[in-house]
Coordinates of C-alpha atoms and ligand atoms in Angstrom, one line a residue:
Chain A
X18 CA 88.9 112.4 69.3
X19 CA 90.0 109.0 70.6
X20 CA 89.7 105.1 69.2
X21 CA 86.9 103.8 70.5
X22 CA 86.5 99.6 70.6
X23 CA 83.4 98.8 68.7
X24 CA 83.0 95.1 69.8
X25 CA 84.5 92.6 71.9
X26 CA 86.8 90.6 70.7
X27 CA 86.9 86.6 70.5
X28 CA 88.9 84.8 72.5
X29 CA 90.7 83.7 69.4
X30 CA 91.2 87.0 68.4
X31 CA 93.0 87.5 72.8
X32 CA 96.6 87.3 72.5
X33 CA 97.9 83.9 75.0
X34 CA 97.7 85.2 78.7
X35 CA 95.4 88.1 78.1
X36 CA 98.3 89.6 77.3
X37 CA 97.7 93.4 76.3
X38 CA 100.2 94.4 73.4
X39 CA 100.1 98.2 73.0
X40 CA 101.4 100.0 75.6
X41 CA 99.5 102.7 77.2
X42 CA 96.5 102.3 74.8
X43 CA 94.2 103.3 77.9
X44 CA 94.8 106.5 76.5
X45 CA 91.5 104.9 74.0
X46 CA 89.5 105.2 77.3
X47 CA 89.2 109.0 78.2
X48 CA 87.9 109.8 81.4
X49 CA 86.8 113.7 81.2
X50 CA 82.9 112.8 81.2
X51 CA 83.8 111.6 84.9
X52 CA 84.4 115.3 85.7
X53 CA 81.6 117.7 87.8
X54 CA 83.8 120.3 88.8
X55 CA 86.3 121.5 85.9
X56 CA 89.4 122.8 86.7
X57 CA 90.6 126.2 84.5
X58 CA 93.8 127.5 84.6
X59 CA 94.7 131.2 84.6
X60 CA 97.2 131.6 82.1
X61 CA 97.8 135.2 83.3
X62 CA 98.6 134.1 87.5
X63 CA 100.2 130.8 86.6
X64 CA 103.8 131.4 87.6
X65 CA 105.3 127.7 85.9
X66 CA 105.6 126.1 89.0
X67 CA 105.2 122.7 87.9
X68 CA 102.9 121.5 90.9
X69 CA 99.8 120.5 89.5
X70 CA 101.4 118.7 86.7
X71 CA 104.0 117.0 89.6
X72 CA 100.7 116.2 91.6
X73 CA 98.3 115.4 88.8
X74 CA 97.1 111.4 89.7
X75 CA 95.9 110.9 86.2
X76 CA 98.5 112.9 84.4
X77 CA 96.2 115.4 82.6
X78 CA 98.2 118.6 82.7
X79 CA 100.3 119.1 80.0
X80 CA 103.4 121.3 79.4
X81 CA 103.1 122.7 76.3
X82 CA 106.0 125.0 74.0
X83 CA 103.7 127.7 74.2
X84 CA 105.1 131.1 75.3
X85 CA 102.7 133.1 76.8
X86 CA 102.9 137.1 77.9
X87 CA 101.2 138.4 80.9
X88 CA 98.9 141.4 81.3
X89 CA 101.6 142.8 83.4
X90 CA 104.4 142.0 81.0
X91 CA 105.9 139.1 81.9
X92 CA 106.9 136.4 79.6
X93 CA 106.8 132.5 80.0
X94 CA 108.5 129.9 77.7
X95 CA 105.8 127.6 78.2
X96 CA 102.0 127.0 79.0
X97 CA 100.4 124.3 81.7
X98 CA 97.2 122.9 80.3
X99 CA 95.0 121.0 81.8
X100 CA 94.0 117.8 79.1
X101 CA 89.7 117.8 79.6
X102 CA 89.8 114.3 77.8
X103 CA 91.2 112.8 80.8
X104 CA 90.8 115.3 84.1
X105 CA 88.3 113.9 86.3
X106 CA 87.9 116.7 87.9
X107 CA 88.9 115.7 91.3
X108 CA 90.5 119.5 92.4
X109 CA 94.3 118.5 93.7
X110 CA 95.8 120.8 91.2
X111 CA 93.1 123.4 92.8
X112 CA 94.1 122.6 96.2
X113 CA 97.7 122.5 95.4
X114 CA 98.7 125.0 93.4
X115 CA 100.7 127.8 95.9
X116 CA 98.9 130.9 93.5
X117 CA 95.7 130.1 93.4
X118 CA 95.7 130.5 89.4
X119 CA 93.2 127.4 89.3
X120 CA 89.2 128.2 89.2
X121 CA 86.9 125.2 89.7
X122 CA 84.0 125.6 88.3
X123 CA 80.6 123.7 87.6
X124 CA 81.0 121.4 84.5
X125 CA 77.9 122.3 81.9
X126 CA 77.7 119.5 79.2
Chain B
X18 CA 129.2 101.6 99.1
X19 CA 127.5 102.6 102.2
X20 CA 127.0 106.2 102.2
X21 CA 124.4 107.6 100.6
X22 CA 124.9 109.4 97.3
X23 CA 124.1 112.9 96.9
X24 CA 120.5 113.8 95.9
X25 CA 119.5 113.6 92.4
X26 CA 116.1 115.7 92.1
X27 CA 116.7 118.6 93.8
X28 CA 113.6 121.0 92.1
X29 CA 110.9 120.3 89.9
X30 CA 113.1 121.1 86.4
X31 CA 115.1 117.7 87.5
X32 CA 111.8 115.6 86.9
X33 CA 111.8 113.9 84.0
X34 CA 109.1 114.7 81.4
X35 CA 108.6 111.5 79.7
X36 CA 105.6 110.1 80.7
X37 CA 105.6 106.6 81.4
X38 CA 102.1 106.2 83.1
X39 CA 98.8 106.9 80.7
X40 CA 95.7 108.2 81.6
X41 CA 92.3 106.8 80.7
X42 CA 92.7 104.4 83.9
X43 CA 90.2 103.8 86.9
X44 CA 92.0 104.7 89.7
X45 CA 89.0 107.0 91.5
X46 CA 89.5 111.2 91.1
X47 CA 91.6 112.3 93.3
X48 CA 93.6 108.5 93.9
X49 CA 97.2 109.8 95.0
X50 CA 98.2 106.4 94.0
X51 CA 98.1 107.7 90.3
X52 CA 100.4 110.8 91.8
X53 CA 102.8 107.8 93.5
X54 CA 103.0 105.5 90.1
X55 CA 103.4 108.4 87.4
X56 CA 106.7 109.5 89.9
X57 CA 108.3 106.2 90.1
X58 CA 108.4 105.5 86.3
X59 CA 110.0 108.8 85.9
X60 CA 112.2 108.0 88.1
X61 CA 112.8 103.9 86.9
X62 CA 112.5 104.6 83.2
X63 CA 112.0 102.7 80.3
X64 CA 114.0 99.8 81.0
X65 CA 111.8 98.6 83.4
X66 CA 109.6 95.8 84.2
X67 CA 106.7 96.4 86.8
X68 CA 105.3 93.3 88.7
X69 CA 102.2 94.1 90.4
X70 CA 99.9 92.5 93.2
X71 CA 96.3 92.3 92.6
X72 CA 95.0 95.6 94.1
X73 CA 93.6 99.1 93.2
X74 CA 96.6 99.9 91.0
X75 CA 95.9 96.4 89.0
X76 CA 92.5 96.4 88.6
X77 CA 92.2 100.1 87.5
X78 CA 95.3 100.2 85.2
X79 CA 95.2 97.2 83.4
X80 CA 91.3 97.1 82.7
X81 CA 91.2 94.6 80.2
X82 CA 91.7 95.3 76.9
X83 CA 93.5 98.5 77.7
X84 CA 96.8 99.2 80.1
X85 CA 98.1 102.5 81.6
X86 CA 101.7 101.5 81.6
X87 CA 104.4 102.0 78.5
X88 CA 106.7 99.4 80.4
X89 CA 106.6 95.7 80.7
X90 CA 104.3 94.8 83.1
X91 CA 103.0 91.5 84.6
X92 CA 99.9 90.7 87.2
X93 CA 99.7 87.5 88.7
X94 CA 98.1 87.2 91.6
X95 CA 97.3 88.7 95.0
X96 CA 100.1 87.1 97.7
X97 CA 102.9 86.7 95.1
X98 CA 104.3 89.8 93.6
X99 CA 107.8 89.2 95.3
X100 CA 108.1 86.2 94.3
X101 CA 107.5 86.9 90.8
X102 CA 109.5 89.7 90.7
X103 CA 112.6 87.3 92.3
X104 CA 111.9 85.2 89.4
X105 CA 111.8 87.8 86.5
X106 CA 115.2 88.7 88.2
X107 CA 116.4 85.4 88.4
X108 CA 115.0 84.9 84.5
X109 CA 117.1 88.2 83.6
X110 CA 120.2 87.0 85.0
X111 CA 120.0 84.0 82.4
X112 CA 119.2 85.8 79.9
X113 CA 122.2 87.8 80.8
X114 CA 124.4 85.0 81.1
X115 CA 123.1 83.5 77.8
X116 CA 124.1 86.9 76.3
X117 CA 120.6 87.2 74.9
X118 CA 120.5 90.7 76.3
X119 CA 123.4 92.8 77.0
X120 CA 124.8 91.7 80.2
X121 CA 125.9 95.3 80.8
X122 CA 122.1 97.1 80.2
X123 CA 120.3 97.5 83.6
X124 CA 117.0 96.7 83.9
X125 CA 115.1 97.6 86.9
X126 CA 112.6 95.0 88.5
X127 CA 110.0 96.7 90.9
X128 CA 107.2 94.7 92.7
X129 CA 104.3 97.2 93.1
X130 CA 101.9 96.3 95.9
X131 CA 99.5 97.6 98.5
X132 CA 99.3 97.4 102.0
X133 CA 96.9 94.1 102.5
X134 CA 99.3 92.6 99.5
X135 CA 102.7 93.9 101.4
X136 CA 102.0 93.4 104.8
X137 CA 99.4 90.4 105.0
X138 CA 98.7 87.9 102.6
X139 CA 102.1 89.0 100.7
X140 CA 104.0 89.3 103.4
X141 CA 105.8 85.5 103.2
X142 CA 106.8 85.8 99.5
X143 CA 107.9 88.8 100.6
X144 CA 110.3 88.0 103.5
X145 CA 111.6 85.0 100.9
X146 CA 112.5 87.7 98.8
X147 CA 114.6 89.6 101.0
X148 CA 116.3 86.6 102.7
X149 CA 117.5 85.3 99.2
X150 CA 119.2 88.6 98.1
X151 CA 117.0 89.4 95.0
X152 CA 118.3 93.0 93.3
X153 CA 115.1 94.3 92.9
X154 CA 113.0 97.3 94.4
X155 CA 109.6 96.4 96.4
X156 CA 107.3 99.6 96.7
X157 CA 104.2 99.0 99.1
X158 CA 101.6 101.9 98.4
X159 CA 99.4 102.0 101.7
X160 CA 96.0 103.3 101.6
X161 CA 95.6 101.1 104.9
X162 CA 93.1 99.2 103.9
X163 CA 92.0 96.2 101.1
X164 CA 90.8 99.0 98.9
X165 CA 90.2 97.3 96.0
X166 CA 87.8 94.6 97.8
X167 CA 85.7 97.6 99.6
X168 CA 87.9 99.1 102.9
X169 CA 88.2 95.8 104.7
X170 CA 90.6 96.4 107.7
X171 CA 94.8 95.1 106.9
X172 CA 97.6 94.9 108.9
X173 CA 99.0 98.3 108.0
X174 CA 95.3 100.1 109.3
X175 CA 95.7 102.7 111.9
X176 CA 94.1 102.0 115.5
X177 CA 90.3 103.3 115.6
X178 CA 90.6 103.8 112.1
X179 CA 86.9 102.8 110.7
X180 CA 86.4 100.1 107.5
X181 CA 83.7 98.1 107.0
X182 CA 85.0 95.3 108.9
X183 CA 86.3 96.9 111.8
X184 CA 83.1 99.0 111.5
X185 CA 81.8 101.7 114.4
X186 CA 78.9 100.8 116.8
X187 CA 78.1 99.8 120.2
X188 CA 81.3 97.1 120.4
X189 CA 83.6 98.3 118.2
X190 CA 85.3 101.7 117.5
X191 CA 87.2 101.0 114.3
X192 CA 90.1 99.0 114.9
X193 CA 91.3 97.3 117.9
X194 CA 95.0 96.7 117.1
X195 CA 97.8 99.1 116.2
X196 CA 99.3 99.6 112.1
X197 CA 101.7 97.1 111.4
X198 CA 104.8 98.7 111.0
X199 CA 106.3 97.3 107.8
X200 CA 109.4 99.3 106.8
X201 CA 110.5 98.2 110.4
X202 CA 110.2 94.3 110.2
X203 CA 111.3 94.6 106.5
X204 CA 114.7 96.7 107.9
X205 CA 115.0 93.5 110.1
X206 CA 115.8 91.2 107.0
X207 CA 119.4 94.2 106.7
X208 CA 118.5 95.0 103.3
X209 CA 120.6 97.4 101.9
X210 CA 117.9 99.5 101.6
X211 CA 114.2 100.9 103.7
X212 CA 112.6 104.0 103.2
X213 CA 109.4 105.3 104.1
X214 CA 107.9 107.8 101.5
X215 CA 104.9 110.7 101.3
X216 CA 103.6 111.5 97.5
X217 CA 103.2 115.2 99.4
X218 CA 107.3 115.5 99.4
X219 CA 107.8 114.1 95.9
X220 CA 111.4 115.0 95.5
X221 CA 112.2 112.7 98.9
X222 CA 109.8 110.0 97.2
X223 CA 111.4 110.3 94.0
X224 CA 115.1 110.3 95.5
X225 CA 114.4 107.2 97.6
X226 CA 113.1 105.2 94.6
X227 CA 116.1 106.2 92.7
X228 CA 118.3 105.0 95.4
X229 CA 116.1 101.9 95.9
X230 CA 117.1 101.4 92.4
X231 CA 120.5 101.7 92.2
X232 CA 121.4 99.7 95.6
X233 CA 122.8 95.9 94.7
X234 CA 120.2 94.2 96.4
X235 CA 116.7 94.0 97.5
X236 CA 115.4 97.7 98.6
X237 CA 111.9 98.7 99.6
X238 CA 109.8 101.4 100.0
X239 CA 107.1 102.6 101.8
X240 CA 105.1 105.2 100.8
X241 CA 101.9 106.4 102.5
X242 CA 98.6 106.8 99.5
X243 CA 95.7 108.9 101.1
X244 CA 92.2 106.9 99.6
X245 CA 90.0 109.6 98.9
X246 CA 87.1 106.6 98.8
X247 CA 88.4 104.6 102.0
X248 CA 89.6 107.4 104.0
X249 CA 86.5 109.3 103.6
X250 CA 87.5 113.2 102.6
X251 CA 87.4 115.4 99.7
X252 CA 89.0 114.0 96.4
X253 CA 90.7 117.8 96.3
X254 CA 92.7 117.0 99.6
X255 CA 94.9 113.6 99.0
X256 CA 97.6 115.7 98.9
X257 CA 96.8 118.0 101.6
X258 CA 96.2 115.0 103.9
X259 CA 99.4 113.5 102.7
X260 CA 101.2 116.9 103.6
X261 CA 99.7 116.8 107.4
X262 CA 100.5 113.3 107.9
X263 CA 104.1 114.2 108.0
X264 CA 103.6 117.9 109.5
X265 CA 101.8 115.7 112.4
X266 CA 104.6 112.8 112.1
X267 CA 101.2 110.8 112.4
X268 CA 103.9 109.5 109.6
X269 CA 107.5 109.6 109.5
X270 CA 109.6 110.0 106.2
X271 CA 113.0 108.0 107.1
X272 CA 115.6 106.0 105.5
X273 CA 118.1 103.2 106.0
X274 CA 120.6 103.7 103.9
X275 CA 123.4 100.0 104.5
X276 CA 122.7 100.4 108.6
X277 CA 122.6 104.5 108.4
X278 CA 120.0 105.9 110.0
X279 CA 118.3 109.0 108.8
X280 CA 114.9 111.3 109.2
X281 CA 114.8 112.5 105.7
X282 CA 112.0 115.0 106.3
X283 CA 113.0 117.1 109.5
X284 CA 109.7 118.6 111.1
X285 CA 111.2 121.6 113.4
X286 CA 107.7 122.1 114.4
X287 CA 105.0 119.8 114.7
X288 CA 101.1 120.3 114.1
X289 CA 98.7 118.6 116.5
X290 CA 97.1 115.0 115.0
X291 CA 93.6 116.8 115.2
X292 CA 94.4 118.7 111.8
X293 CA 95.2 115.0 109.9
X294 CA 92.5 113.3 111.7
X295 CA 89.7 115.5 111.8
X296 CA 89.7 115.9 108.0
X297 CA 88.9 112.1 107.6
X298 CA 85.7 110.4 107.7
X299 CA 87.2 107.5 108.7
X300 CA 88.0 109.0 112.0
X301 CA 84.6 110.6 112.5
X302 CA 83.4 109.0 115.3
X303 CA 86.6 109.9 117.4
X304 CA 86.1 112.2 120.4
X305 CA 88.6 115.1 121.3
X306 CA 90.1 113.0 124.2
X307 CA 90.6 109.7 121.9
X308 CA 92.3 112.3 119.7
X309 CA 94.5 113.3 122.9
X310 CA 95.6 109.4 123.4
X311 CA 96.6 109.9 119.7
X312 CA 98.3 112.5 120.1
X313 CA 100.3 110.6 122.8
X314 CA 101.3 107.8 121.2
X315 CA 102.5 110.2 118.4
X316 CA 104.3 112.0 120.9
X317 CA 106.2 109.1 122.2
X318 CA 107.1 107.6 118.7
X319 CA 108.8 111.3 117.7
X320 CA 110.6 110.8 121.2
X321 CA 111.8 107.5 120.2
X322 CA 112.9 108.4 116.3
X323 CA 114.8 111.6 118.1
X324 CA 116.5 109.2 120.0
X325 CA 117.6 107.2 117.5
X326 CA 119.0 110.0 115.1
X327 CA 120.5 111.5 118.8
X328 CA 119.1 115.2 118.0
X329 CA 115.7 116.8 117.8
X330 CA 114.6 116.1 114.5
X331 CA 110.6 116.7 114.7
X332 CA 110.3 118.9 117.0
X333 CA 107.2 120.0 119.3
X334 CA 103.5 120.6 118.5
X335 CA 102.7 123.6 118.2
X336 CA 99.7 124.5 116.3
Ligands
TPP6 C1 94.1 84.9 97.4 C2 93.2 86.1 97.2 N1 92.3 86.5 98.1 C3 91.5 87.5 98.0 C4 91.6 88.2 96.8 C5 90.6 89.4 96.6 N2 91.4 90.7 96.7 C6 91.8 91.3 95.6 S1 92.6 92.7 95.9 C7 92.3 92.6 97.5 C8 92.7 93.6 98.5 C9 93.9 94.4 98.1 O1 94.2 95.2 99.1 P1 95.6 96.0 99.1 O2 96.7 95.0 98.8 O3 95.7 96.8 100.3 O4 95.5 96.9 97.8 P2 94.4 98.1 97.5 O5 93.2 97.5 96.8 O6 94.1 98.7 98.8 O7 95.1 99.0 96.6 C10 91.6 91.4 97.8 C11 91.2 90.9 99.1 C12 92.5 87.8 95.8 N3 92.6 88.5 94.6 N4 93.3 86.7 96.0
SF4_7 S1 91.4 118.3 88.6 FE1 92.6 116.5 89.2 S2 92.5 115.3 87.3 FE2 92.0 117.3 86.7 S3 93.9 118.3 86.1 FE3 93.5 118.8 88.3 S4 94.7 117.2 89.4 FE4 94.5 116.5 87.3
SF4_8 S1 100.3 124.8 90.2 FE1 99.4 126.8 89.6 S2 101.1 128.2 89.3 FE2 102.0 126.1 89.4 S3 102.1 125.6 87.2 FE3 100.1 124.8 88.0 S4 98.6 126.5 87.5 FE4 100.7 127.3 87.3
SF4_9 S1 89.6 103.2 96.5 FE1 91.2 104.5 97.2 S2 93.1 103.5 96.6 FE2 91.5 102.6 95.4 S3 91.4 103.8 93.5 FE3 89.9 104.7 94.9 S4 91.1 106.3 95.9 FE4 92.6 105.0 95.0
MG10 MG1 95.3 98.8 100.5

């Protein structure tokens, strides 16, 4: 899934300041085994509202160029998905979203 | 110059979708200072450099060897973010001059702090800062408490609010003294520009750091962070809690905008402080009549805002 650092480096090897040269590269560390509860989103009640992925403190919801069709016929341009590598699970997007299309559930690992 | 421009994010489709802030950092489940930092980048962009105090946000995004942030960013110490930040403005301005960058291309300087690194030990550098003129944008994220350390009591922690070193017992109640109030004694240095912000009202917050931005001159803001860890409540509710803080006007989203006066989040009617309070841990021990003296003070603040914008802008509690 992700790049994981194998050893330490040396200090020879650490860039002058502890400077860290690739941007963003905690994206190496995920964080989804911090999860207990696991948020699922229903594709079907989801009305695009953008709130979870506004409120999201890690971000882990994505916007992806998905469409999707309801069971009731109505058709979206895009999907909201929640990224598991990173969600830790903490429930805002459960708490916020105005629909209730977000189910927290038990994590089984 | 000194009116305020119209509003830039009006809905959610104006929010940009680059994402400037990664995940895999530290900051706890549920941290709304994640929420707080992802906005601002969308809002400052990639030509940005981020200056940050030593803090929650510090330790848990820049975990060495790995960093959250997709912009230049620098940690130096605890007290000195604003004075850093003046000198990585000062250090652009030569570089300007020089013409080793393009004196034309804006690049927007933001010290990032919390509360004990804003309004205590920070607070000098700070005020220097702001005195000499620097154009950059100072956000202070307020949990209202040295988080970071292990909830040890700061200026900017609420009266009776419990940490472990104003802790609960036979003497003490949680804290003696009242929160600091920081976007007030900054407003005294006649910046051009002092907001107060809520992660709960994201469009306001992400209006008033655009504006902080684009002001010629130092601007700061002030935005309230529920601590999931500190302030003792379901990681779920940051928001929630965020959301009541105004609804209560426990806390107040305003703005100076060059002298002009404004309550940027009207509140026609008002909750009682029992719903913010009473979801907090770190308010437990509070009986119904310390909640009542609360609810006073709160009641006299709202009279003296409405006074000062000359109409009822948060009205009455009524629930
Ligand atoms: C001079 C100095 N004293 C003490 C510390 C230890 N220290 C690091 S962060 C911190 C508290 C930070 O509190 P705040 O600014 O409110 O940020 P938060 O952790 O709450 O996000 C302290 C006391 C330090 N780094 N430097
Ligand atoms: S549970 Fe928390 S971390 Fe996971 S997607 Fe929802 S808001 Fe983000
Ligand atoms: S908050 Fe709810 S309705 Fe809105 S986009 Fe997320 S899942 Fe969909
Ligand atoms: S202690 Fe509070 S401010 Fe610090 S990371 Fe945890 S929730 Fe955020
Ligand atoms: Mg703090």
């Amino acid at each position: 899934m992700t790049l994981q650092i194998k050893r330490l480096a040396s200090w020879r090897e650490v860039p002058v300041g502890g400077a860290i040269t690739q941007p963003g590269n905690s994206v190496n560390r995920p964080t989804g085994d911090w999860r207990v509860f696991k948020p699922i989103i229903n594709q079907d009640k989801c009305v695009r509202c953008y709130l979870c992925w506004v409120y999201c403190p890690e971000p882990a919801i994505k916007i992806i160029d998905r469409p999707y069709k309801t069971s009731s016929g109505r058709e979206w341009k895009m999907t909201f998905e929640v990224d598991y590598d990173y969600c830790k699970g903490c429930g805002i997007c459960v708490e916020e979203c105005p629909v209730k299309a977000i189910d927290f559930v038990e994590e089984v690992k | 110059m000194s009116s305020s421009p119209k509003l830039h994010y009006k809905t959610v489709f104006d929010i940009p979708k680059e994402e400037l802030f990664a995940p895999g950092h530290g900051l706890c489940a549920g941290c709304t200072a994640g929420t707080i930092v992802k906005l601002l980048l969308k809002v400052a962009g990639p030509n940005t450099v981020i200056v940050n105090a030593t803090g929650c946000v510090e330790v848990s995004t820049t975990t060495f060897p790995y960093t959250s942030w997709r912009v230049p960013y620098i940690h130096v110490a605890f007290e000195n973010a604003a004075a850093v930040a003046s000198g990585i403005e000062a250090a652009l301005k030569v570089l300007k001059a020089k013409g080793l960058i393009d004196p034309n291309k804006r690049v927007n300087v933001i010290a990032l702090a919390g509360d004990g690194g804003t309004a205590d030990i920070g607070f000098q550098a700070l005020s220097g800062t702001l005195e000499r003129g620097h154009k950059l944008m100072y956000v202070m994220y307020d949990n209202e408490a040295y988080m970071n350390t292990g909830i040890q009591r700061s200026g900017a922690t609420p009266q009776y609010a419990w940490t472990t070193t104003t802790p609960v017992g036979k003497v003490l109640r949680g804290k003696i003294q009242f929160k600091k109030p920081v976007a007030e004694i900054v407003a005294a240095h006649r910046i051009p520009y002092v907001a107060t912000a809520n992660p709960a009202h994201f469009l306001d917050m992400m209006n008033k750091f655009r504006r902080g931005l684009e002001v010629e001159g130092p601007s700061f803001i002030h935005v309230l962070q529920p601590c999931t860890t500190g302030w003792r409540f379901d990681p779920r509710l940051g928001i929630k809690i965020a959301r009541l803080a105004t609804e209560t006007a426990m806390w107040i989203n305003w703005e100076l905008d060059y002298g002009e006066f404004k309550v940027t989040v009207p509140v026609p009617k008002r909750k009682h402080v029992k719903h913010y309070i009473r979801l907090q841990g770190r308010f437990n021990h509070l009986t119904d009549r310390d909640i009542e003296e609360i609810q006073k003070m709160v009641d006299s603040e709202v009279e003296r805002i409405n006074k000062v914008v000359g109409k009822e802008i948060i009205g009455p509690v009524v629930e």
